[in-house]
mmCIF file of C-alpha atoms in Angstrom:
data_model
loop_
_atom_site.group_PDB
_atom_site.id
_atom_site.type_symbol
_atom_site.label_atom_id
_atom_site.label_comp_id
_atom_site.label_asym_id
_atom_site.label_seq_id
_atom_site.Cartn_x
_atom_site.Cartn_y
_atom_site.Cartn_z
ATOM 1 C CA ARG A 1 114.122 86.166 96.700
ATOM 2 C CA ALA A 2 115.927 83.014 97.695
ATOM 3 C CA LEU A 3 114.027 80.118 99.186
ATOM 4 C CA VAL A 4 115.415 78.498 102.318
ATOM 5 C CA THR A 5 114.130 75.257 103.773
ATOM 6 C CA ASP A 6 114.585 73.867 107.250
ATOM 7 C CA ASP A 7 114.918 70.134 107.727
ATOM 8 C CA TRP A 8 114.714 69.954 111.520
ATOM 9 C CA PRO A 9 111.556 68.381 112.994
ATOM 10 C CA ARG A 10 109.093 70.944 114.220
ATOM 11 C CA ALA A 11 105.522 71.122 115.424
ATOM 12 C CA TYR A 12 102.980 73.677 116.520
ATOM 13 C CA VAL A 13 100.579 74.005 119.426
ATOM 14 C CA ALA A 14 97.040 74.423 118.134
ATOM 15 C CA VAL A 15 94.017 75.709 119.990
ATOM 16 C CA THR A 16 90.984 74.358 118.174
ATOM 17 C CA GLY A 17 87.624 76.037 117.725
ATOM 18 C CA GLY A 18 84.030 74.903 118.020
ATOM 19 C CA PRO A 19 81.727 74.645 121.051
ATOM 20 C CA VAL A 20 84.408 72.781 123.026
ATOM 21 C CA PRO A 21 87.874 74.072 122.066
ATOM 22 C CA GLY A 22 90.900 71.934 122.754
ATOM 23 C CA VAL A 23 94.679 72.134 122.715
ATOM 24 C CA ARG A 24 96.929 69.737 120.840
ATOM 25 C CA VAL A 25 100.233 69.377 119.020
ATOM 26 C CA VAL A 26 100.045 69.431 115.223
ATOM 27 C CA ARG A 27 102.639 69.116 112.484
ATOM 28 C CA GLN A 28 101.247 71.541 109.922
ATOM 29 C CA SER A 29 100.800 75.297 110.169
ATOM 30 C CA ASP A 30 97.554 75.146 108.185
ATOM 31 C CA HIS A 31 95.743 72.750 110.505
ATOM 32 C CA PRO A 32 92.073 73.066 109.505
ATOM 33 C CA GLY A 33 90.681 72.997 113.038
ATOM 34 C CA ALA A 34 93.015 75.572 114.570
ATOM 35 C CA VAL A 35 91.838 79.036 115.565
ATOM 36 C CA ALA A 36 95.244 79.859 117.053
ATOM 37 C CA LEU A 37 98.688 78.363 116.454
ATOM 38 C CA TYR A 38 101.902 78.800 118.402
ATOM 39 C CA GLY A 39 105.372 77.824 117.297
ATOM 40 C CA PRO A 40 107.133 76.228 115.558
ATOM 41 C CA PHE A 41 108.848 74.325 118.341
ATOM 42 C CA ARG A 42 111.593 71.724 118.238
ATOM 43 C CA ARG A 43 111.767 68.659 120.533
ATOM 44 C CA VAL A 44 108.378 67.452 119.408
ATOM 45 C CA ALA A 45 108.131 64.583 121.908
ATOM 46 C CA GLN A 46 108.848 66.910 124.829
ATOM 47 C CA LEU A 47 106.380 69.417 123.379
ATOM 48 C CA ARG A 48 103.632 66.774 123.410
ATOM 49 C CA ASP A 49 104.304 66.021 127.067
ATOM 50 C CA ALA A 50 104.363 69.735 127.921
ATOM 51 C CA VAL A 51 101.069 70.391 126.145
ATOM 52 C CA ARG A 52 99.488 67.494 128.032
ATOM 53 C CA ALA A 53 100.748 69.081 131.272
ATOM 54 C CA LEU A 54 99.243 72.418 130.234
ATOM 55 C CA ALA A 55 95.937 70.750 129.351
ATOM 56 C CA GLU A 56 95.866 69.053 132.747
ATOM 57 C CA ALA A 57 96.680 72.303 134.551
ATOM 58 C CA THR A 58 93.916 74.247 132.799
ATOM 59 C CA GLY A 59 91.277 71.520 132.464
ATOM 60 C CA VAL A 60 91.216 71.826 128.676
ATOM 61 C CA ARG A 61 90.763 68.719 126.569
ATOM 62 C CA ASP A 62 93.633 67.477 124.394
ATOM 63 C CA CYS A 63 91.728 64.667 122.712
ATOM 64 C CA THR A 64 90.553 64.548 119.103
ATOM 65 C CA VAL A 65 86.953 63.487 119.805
ATOM 66 C CA GLU A 66 84.508 65.460 117.639
ATOM 67 C CA GLY A 67 80.891 66.520 118.058
ATOM 68 C CA LEU A 68 81.219 67.494 121.721
ATOM 69 C CA ALA A 69 79.110 69.769 123.903
ATOM 70 C CA LEU A 70 79.380 70.882 127.488
ATOM 71 C CA GLY A 71 76.759 69.951 130.057
ATOM 72 C CA ARG A 72 74.491 67.811 127.880
ATOM 73 C CA PRO A 73 74.493 64.175 126.801
ATOM 74 C CA VAL A 74 76.511 63.269 123.751
ATOM 75 C CA ARG A 75 77.050 60.133 121.757
ATOM 76 C CA ARG A 76 79.989 58.624 123.580
ATOM 77 C CA GLN A 77 82.968 57.531 121.550
ATOM 78 C CA HIS A 78 84.692 56.117 124.636
ATOM 79 C CA ALA A 79 83.373 54.217 127.635
ATOM 80 C CA ALA A 80 84.972 56.704 130.027
ATOM 81 C CA CYS A 81 87.351 59.654 130.184
ATOM 82 C CA LEU A 82 90.471 58.984 132.231
ATOM 83 C CA ARG A 83 91.366 62.660 132.551
ATOM 84 C CA HIS A 84 87.857 63.426 133.816
ATOM 85 C CA ALA A 85 88.120 60.587 136.306
ATOM 86 C CA ILE A 86 91.322 62.031 137.800
ATOM 87 C CA GLY A 87 90.037 65.598 137.726
ATOM 88 C CA THR A 88 92.173 67.132 134.978
ATOM 89 C CA CYS A 89 89.478 67.603 132.303
ATOM 90 C CA ALA A 90 85.871 68.767 132.307
ATOM 91 C CA GLY A 91 84.908 65.605 130.418
ATOM 92 C CA PRO A 92 82.888 66.916 127.475
ATOM 93 C CA CYS A 93 83.279 63.534 125.776
ATOM 94 C CA ILE A 94 80.932 62.081 128.417
ATOM 95 C CA GLY A 95 78.629 65.093 128.534
ATOM 96 C CA ALA A 96 80.119 66.604 131.681
ATOM 97 C CA GLY A 97 81.400 70.105 132.394
ATOM 98 C CA GLU A 98 80.015 73.641 132.339
ATOM 99 C CA ALA A 99 80.694 76.158 129.599
ATOM 100 C CA ALA A 100 81.857 79.195 131.604
ATOM 101 C CA PRO A 101 84.649 77.600 133.662
ATOM 102 C CA TYR A 102 85.760 75.523 130.686
ATOM 103 C CA HIS A 103 86.138 78.562 128.436
ATOM 104 C CA ASP A 104 87.996 80.320 131.263
ATOM 105 C CA GLY A 105 90.456 77.440 131.121
ATOM 106 C CA VAL A 106 90.812 77.824 127.361
ATOM 107 C CA ALA A 107 91.478 81.556 127.768
ATOM 108 C CA GLU A 108 94.118 80.826 130.404
ATOM 109 C CA CYS A 109 95.703 78.209 128.145
ATOM 110 C CA ARG A 110 95.988 80.754 125.330
ATOM 111 C CA ALA A 111 97.349 83.403 127.689
ATOM 112 C CA PHE A 112 100.060 80.976 128.823
ATOM 113 C CA LEU A 113 101.002 80.179 125.230
ATOM 114 C CA GLU A 114 101.180 83.896 124.478
ATOM 115 C CA GLY A 115 103.411 84.568 127.494
ATOM 116 C CA ARG A 116 100.788 86.684 129.283
ATOM 117 C CA THR A 117 100.368 84.507 132.358
ATOM 118 C CA ALA A 118 102.228 81.851 134.333
ATOM 119 C CA ALA A 119 99.202 80.898 136.449
ATOM 120 C CA PRO A 120 99.073 77.208 135.366
ATOM 121 C CA LEU A 121 102.726 76.764 136.324
ATOM 122 C CA ALA A 122 102.193 78.569 139.628
ATOM 123 C CA ARG A 123 99.233 76.336 140.541
ATOM 124 C CA VAL A 124 101.048 73.107 139.754
ATOM 125 C CA THR A 125 104.116 74.328 141.679
ATOM 126 C CA ALA A 126 101.957 75.138 144.706
ATOM 127 C CA ALA A 127 100.287 71.713 144.506
ATOM 128 C CA MET A 128 103.715 70.066 144.339
ATOM 129 C CA HIS A 129 104.842 71.846 147.523
ATOM 130 C CA GLU A 130 101.615 70.901 149.302
ATOM 131 C CA ALA A 131 102.090 67.259 148.334
ATOM 132 C CA ALA A 132 105.692 67.336 149.536
ATOM 133 C CA GLU A 133 104.682 68.828 152.885
ATOM 134 C CA ALA A 134 102.011 66.127 153.235
ATOM 135 C CA ARG A 135 104.694 63.517 152.465
ATOM 136 C CA ALA A 136 102.727 62.351 149.438
ATOM 137 C CA VAL A 137 105.932 61.416 147.705
ATOM 138 C CA GLU A 138 104.484 59.786 144.606
ATOM 139 C CA ARG A 139 102.089 62.676 143.899
ATOM 140 C CA ALA A 140 104.817 65.249 144.567
ATOM 141 C CA GLY A 141 107.083 63.457 142.101
ATOM 142 C CA ALA A 142 104.396 63.393 139.414
ATOM 143 C CA LEU A 143 103.667 67.085 139.939
ATOM 144 C CA LYS A 144 107.370 67.896 139.773
ATOM 145 C CA GLY A 145 107.465 66.329 136.329
ATOM 146 C CA ARG A 146 104.626 68.603 135.231
ATOM 147 C CA VAL A 147 106.379 71.631 136.716
ATOM 148 C CA VAL A 148 109.501 70.847 134.696
ATOM 149 C CA LEU A 149 107.471 70.476 131.495
ATOM 150 C CA LEU A 150 105.470 73.664 132.034
ATOM 151 C CA ALA A 151 108.607 75.639 132.880
ATOM 152 C CA TRP A 152 110.225 74.353 129.687
ATOM 153 C CA LEU A 153 107.189 75.341 127.621
ATOM 154 C CA ARG A 154 107.040 78.781 129.258
ATOM 155 C CA ASP A 155 110.709 79.355 128.450
ATOM 156 C CA ARG A 156 110.238 78.212 124.841
ATOM 157 C CA VAL A 157 107.263 80.557 124.458
ATOM 158 C CA ARG A 158 109.352 83.434 125.804
ATOM 159 C CA HIS A 159 112.220 82.530 123.498
ATOM 160 C CA PHE A 160 109.927 82.326 120.486
ATOM 161 C CA THR A 161 108.242 85.649 121.309
ATOM 162 C CA ALA A 162 111.627 87.339 121.753
ATOM 163 C CA ASN A 163 112.798 85.954 118.403
ATOM 164 C CA VAL A 164 109.652 87.179 116.678
ATOM 165 C CA ASP A 165 110.038 90.676 118.096
ATOM 166 C CA ARG A 166 113.771 90.697 117.308
ATOM 167 C CA LEU A 167 113.234 89.982 113.615
ATOM 168 C CA THR A 168 112.144 93.522 112.750
ATOM 169 C CA SER A 169 114.405 95.448 110.378
ATOM 170 C CA GLN A 170 115.074 96.547 106.839
ATOM 171 C CA TYR A 171 117.022 93.889 104.995
ATOM 172 C CA ARG A 172 118.977 95.528 102.169
ATOM 173 C CA ALA A 173 119.990 92.642 99.949
ATOM 174 C CA PRO A 174 122.110 92.628 96.782
ATOM 175 C CA ALA A 175 119.901 92.475 93.694
ATOM 176 C CA THR A 176 120.639 90.464 90.565
ATOM 177 C CA ASP A 177 121.107 93.671 88.551
ATOM 178 C CA GLY A 178 123.912 94.829 90.832
ATOM 179 C CA GLY A 179 121.723 97.203 92.814
ATOM 180 C CA THR A 180 119.938 96.744 96.123
ATOM 181 C CA HIS A 181 116.543 95.282 96.958
ATOM 182 C CA VAL A 182 114.931 96.199 100.278
ATOM 183 C CA TYR A 183 112.761 93.840 102.329
ATOM 184 C CA LEU A 184 110.768 95.382 105.168
ATOM 185 C CA VAL A 185 110.650 92.677 107.823
ATOM 186 C CA ARG A 186 108.389 92.995 110.826
ATOM 187 C CA ARG A 187 108.142 90.336 113.514
ATOM 188 C CA GLY A 188 109.680 87.715 111.248
ATOM 189 C CA THR A 189 107.504 88.251 108.184
ATOM 190 C CA VAL A 190 108.191 90.280 105.045
ATOM 191 C CA ARG A 191 105.544 93.016 104.966
ATOM 192 C CA ALA A 192 106.785 94.785 101.809
ATOM 193 C CA GLU A 193 109.655 94.765 99.357
ATOM 194 C CA CYS A 194 110.896 97.154 96.690
ATOM 195 C CA PRO A 195 114.013 98.181 94.749
ATOM 196 C CA ALA A 196 116.216 100.663 96.568
ATOM 197 C CA PRO A 197 115.214 104.267 95.858
ATOM 198 C CA ARG A 198 117.130 105.938 93.044
ATOM 199 C CA THR A 199 115.629 109.425 93.107
ATOM 200 C CA ALA A 200 114.399 111.897 95.702
ATOM 201 C CA ALA A 201 110.814 111.039 94.782
ATOM 202 C CA ASP A 202 111.594 107.334 95.217
ATOM 203 C CA ALA A 203 113.112 108.057 98.631
ATOM 204 C CA GLU A 204 110.025 109.970 99.735
ATOM 205 C CA ALA A 205 107.732 107.152 98.600
ATOM 206 C CA PHE A 206 110.005 104.661 100.365
ATOM 207 C CA GLN A 207 109.706 106.529 103.666
ATOM 208 C CA MET A 208 105.919 106.570 103.342
ATOM 209 C CA LEU A 209 105.991 102.795 102.832
ATOM 210 C CA VAL A 210 108.270 102.365 105.860
ATOM 211 C CA ALA A 211 105.888 104.438 107.986
ATOM 212 C CA ARG A 212 102.952 102.227 107.016
ATOM 213 C CA VAL A 213 104.767 98.942 107.577
ATOM 214 C CA TYR A 214 106.212 99.869 110.964
ATOM 215 C CA HIS A 215 103.177 101.681 112.329
ATOM 216 C CA PRO A 216 103.189 101.114 116.109
ATOM 217 C CA ASP A 217 99.638 99.739 116.304
ATOM 218 C CA GLU A 218 100.825 96.114 116.213
ATOM 219 C CA PRO A 219 101.804 95.168 119.796
ATOM 220 C CA ALA A 220 105.056 93.399 120.577
ATOM 221 C CA GLY A 221 104.533 89.853 121.750
ATOM 222 C CA ALA A 222 101.231 89.402 119.887
ATOM 223 C CA ASP A 223 100.849 85.928 118.421
ATOM 224 C CA LEU A 224 101.439 85.557 114.708
ATOM 225 C CA PRO A 225 98.436 84.636 112.556
ATOM 226 C CA PRO A 226 98.566 80.993 111.424
ATOM 227 C CA HIS A 227 99.288 81.881 107.790
ATOM 228 C CA ALA A 228 102.459 83.737 108.860
ATOM 229 C CA LEU A 229 104.112 80.927 110.820
ATOM 230 C CA ASP A 230 105.726 79.212 107.837
ATOM 231 C CA GLU A 231 107.052 82.518 106.589
ATOM 232 C CA PHE A 232 108.484 83.290 110.024
ATOM 233 C CA ALA A 233 110.287 79.924 110.016
ATOM 234 C CA LEU A 234 111.644 80.716 106.552
ATOM 235 C CA VAL A 235 112.905 84.186 107.510
ATOM 236 C CA ALA A 236 114.409 82.986 110.791
ATOM 237 C CA SER A 237 116.151 80.155 108.935
ATOM 238 C CA TRP A 238 117.580 82.601 106.383
ATOM 239 C CA PHE A 239 119.233 84.775 109.008
ATOM 240 C CA ARG A 240 120.350 81.780 111.061
ATOM 241 C CA ARG A 241 122.024 80.089 108.099
ATOM 242 C CA LYS A 242 123.482 83.269 106.605
ATOM 243 C CA PRO A 243 125.025 85.379 109.388
ATOM 244 C CA GLU A 244 126.390 87.783 106.771
ATOM 245 C CA ALA A 245 122.798 88.745 105.953
ATOM 246 C CA ARG A 246 122.515 90.243 109.424
ATOM 247 C CA GLY A 247 125.167 92.731 108.409
ATOM 248 C CA ARG A 248 122.852 93.992 105.675
ATOM 249 C CA THR A 249 120.026 94.875 108.076
ATOM 250 C CA VAL A 250 119.367 98.325 109.486
ATOM 251 C CA PRO A 251 116.836 99.537 112.085
ATOM 252 C CA PRO A 252 113.316 99.515 110.657
ATOM 253 C CA THR A 253 112.748 103.252 110.263
ATOM 254 C CA THR A 254 116.223 104.120 108.906
ATOM 255 C CA PRO A 255 115.806 106.589 106.015
ATOM 256 C CA TRP A 256 117.358 105.788 102.666
ATOM 257 C CA LYS A 257 120.481 107.737 101.838
ATOM 258 C CA ALA A 258 121.527 107.775 98.212
#
């Protein structure tokens, strides 16, 4: 199996765990604090701005302060929280905020990153229109910037999800011995691989393997587990750099014909 590397800058959106989850942009797909990762995305600087806009729209923290709790005093690492002061964060770094609404914001943040809701974008858009009608020009302009960023992030999430779902097929590649090697690719990751069947018994076993790999239980659009993101980038890069490889793919449940 050939190894393909990608040299374009990329980053991921991480949702962290713990009592007070947060959202942030990270460079590595094995970020130790992440409980969910989305990406990879290009345009890292724009991604950082978009994730800040999402954090502000959902009230989720995007800082790296540790040892936080909601609704009880903590050892402050900063004199004040600017985002809390302007109403865009619950302020766990200063001991503010309640658990239930904060975790609702985290759930909404994840739903947005998974393409299941556009509520943060809708709220910011509505606030922008209200500011414009009130002739609050400066606030309307600032909100418009957030709308643009959130719309960009929503579109990138949709594009990524579509690419993940599109990369599902059998890839029948030439083998070094002159035969064929089959890779069963599902949602951008190689789930199984084997030499092409040579006998009727091989073909029957192959179809049983295909049935297991492409069982319909895995929903389209579901986020990839963190350990699969690098492999997805590798597989996507392979097919992007080698268009002829696309010609060697067949629909996932295609039976083998000797």
